[in-house]
mmCIF file of C-alpha atoms in Angstrom:
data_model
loop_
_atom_site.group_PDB
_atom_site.id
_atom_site.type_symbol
_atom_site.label_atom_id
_atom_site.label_comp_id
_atom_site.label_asym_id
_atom_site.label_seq_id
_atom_site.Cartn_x
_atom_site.Cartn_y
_atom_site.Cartn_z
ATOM 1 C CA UNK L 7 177.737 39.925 -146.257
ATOM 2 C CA UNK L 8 175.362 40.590 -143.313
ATOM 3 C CA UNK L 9 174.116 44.527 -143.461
ATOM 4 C CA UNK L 10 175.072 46.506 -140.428
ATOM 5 C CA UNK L 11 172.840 49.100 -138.327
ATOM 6 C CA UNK L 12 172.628 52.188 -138.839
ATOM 7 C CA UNK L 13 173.447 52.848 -135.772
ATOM 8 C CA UNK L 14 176.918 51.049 -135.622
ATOM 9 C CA UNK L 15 177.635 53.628 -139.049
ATOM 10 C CA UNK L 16 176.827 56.307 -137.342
ATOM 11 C CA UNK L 17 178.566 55.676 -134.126
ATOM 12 C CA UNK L 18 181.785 55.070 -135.531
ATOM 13 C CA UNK L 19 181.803 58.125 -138.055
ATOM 14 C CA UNK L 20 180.807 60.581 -135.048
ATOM 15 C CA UNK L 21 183.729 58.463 -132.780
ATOM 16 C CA UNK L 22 185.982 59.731 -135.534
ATOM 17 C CA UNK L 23 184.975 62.885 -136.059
ATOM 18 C CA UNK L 24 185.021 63.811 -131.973
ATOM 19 C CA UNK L 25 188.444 62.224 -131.880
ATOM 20 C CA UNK L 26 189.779 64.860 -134.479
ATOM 21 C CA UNK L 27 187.956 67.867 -132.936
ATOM 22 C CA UNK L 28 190.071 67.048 -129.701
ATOM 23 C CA UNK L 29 192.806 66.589 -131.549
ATOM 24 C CA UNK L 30 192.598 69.944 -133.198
ATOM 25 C CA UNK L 31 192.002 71.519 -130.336
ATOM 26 C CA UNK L 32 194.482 70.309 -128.017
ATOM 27 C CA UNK L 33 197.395 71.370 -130.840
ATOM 28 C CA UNK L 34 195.911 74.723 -130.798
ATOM 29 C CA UNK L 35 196.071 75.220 -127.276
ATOM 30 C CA UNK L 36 199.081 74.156 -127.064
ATOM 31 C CA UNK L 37 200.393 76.365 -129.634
ATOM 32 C CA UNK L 38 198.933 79.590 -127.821
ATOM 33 C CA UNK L 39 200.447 78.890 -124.321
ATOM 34 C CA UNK L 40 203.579 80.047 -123.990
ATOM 35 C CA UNK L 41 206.424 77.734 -123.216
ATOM 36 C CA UNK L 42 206.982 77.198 -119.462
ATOM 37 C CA UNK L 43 209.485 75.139 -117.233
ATOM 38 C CA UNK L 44 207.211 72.736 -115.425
ATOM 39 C CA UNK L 45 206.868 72.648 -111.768
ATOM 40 C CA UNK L 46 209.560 69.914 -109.966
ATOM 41 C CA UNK L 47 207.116 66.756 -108.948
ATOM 42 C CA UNK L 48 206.987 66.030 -105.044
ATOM 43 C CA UNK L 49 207.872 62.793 -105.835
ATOM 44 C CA UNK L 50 211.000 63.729 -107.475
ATOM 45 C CA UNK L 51 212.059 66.019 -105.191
ATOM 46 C CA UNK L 52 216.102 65.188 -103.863
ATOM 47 C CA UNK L 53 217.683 65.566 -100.421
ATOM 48 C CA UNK L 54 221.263 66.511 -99.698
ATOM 49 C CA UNK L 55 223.852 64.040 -99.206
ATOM 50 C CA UNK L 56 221.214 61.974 -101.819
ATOM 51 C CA UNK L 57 223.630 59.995 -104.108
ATOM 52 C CA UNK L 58 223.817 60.876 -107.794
ATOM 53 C CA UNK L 59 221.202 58.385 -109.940
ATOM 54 C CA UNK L 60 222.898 55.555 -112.145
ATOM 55 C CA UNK L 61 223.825 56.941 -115.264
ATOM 56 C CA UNK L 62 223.158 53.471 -117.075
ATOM 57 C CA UNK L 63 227.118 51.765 -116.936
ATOM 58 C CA UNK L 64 227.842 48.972 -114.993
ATOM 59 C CA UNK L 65 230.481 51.232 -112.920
ATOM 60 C CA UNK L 66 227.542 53.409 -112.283
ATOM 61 C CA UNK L 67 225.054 51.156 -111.456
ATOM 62 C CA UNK L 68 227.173 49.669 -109.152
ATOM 63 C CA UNK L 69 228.028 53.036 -107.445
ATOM 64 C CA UNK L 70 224.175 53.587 -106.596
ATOM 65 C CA UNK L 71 223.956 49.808 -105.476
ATOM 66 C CA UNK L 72 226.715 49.807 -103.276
ATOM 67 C CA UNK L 73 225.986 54.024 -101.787
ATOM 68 C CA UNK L 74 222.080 52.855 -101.074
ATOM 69 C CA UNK L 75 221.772 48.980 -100.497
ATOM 70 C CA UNK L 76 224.865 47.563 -98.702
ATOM 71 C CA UNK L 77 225.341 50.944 -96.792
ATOM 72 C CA UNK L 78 221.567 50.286 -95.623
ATOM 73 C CA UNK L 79 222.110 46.292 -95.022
ATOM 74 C CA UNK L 80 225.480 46.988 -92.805
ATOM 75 C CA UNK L 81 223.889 49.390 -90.705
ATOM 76 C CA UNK L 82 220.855 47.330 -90.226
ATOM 77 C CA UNK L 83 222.973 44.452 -89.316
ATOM 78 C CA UNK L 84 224.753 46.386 -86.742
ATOM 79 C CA UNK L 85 221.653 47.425 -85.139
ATOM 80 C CA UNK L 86 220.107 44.180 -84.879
ATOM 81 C CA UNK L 87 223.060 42.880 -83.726
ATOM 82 C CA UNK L 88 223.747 45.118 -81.113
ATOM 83 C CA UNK L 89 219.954 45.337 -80.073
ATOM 84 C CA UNK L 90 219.650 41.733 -79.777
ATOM 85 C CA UNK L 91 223.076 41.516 -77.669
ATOM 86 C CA UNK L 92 221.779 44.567 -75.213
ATOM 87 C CA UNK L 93 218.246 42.795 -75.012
ATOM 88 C CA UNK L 94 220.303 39.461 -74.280
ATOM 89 C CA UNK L 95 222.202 40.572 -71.186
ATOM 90 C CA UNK L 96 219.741 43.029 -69.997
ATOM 91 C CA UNK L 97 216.463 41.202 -70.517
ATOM 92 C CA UNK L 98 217.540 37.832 -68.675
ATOM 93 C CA UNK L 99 219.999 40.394 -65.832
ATOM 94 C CA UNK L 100 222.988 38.145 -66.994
ATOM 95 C CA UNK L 101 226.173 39.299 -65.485
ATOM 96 C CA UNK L 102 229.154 39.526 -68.125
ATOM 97 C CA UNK L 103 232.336 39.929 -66.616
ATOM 98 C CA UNK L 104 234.558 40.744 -69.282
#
């Protein structure tokens, strides 16, 4: 069995020890601060008219598919539709007698 350096011995002993210190510490802080609600993220923050989130069922996750994507899709295929139809007869000054 090859002998290791003292210094590996060491390092790992004080790596061990330090780790437990925080450890200790952290609990004990956390133990002294009183319990709090925490603050709302930005990122999670809701708007109004924002559909409810999936609650994990099939029904549900088809609710939030169909309220955010195909909503989205239809009204982005209206709008190219209709932009590329007014850039049609306006761009190229065809007449459309309808």
């Amino acid at each position: 069995m090859a002998m290791k350096p003292v210094g590996m011995l060491s390092k790992g002993v004080i790596n061990r020890m330090s780790k437990l210190n925080f450890a200790s510490k952290a609990a004990a802080a956390a133990a002294a601060t009183p319990e709090t609600t925490p603050e709302q993220p930005k990122c999670n923050y809701k708007y109004v008219g924002m559909p409810a989130e999936s609650d994990g069922s099939f029904a549900g996750d088809l609710n939030f598919g169909l309220h955010t994507v195909f909503f989205t899709e239809l009204f982005r295929g209206f709008l190219s539709c209709l932009f590329s139809f007014l850039l049609l007869f306006n761009f190229f000054k065809v007449k459309v007698k309808w």
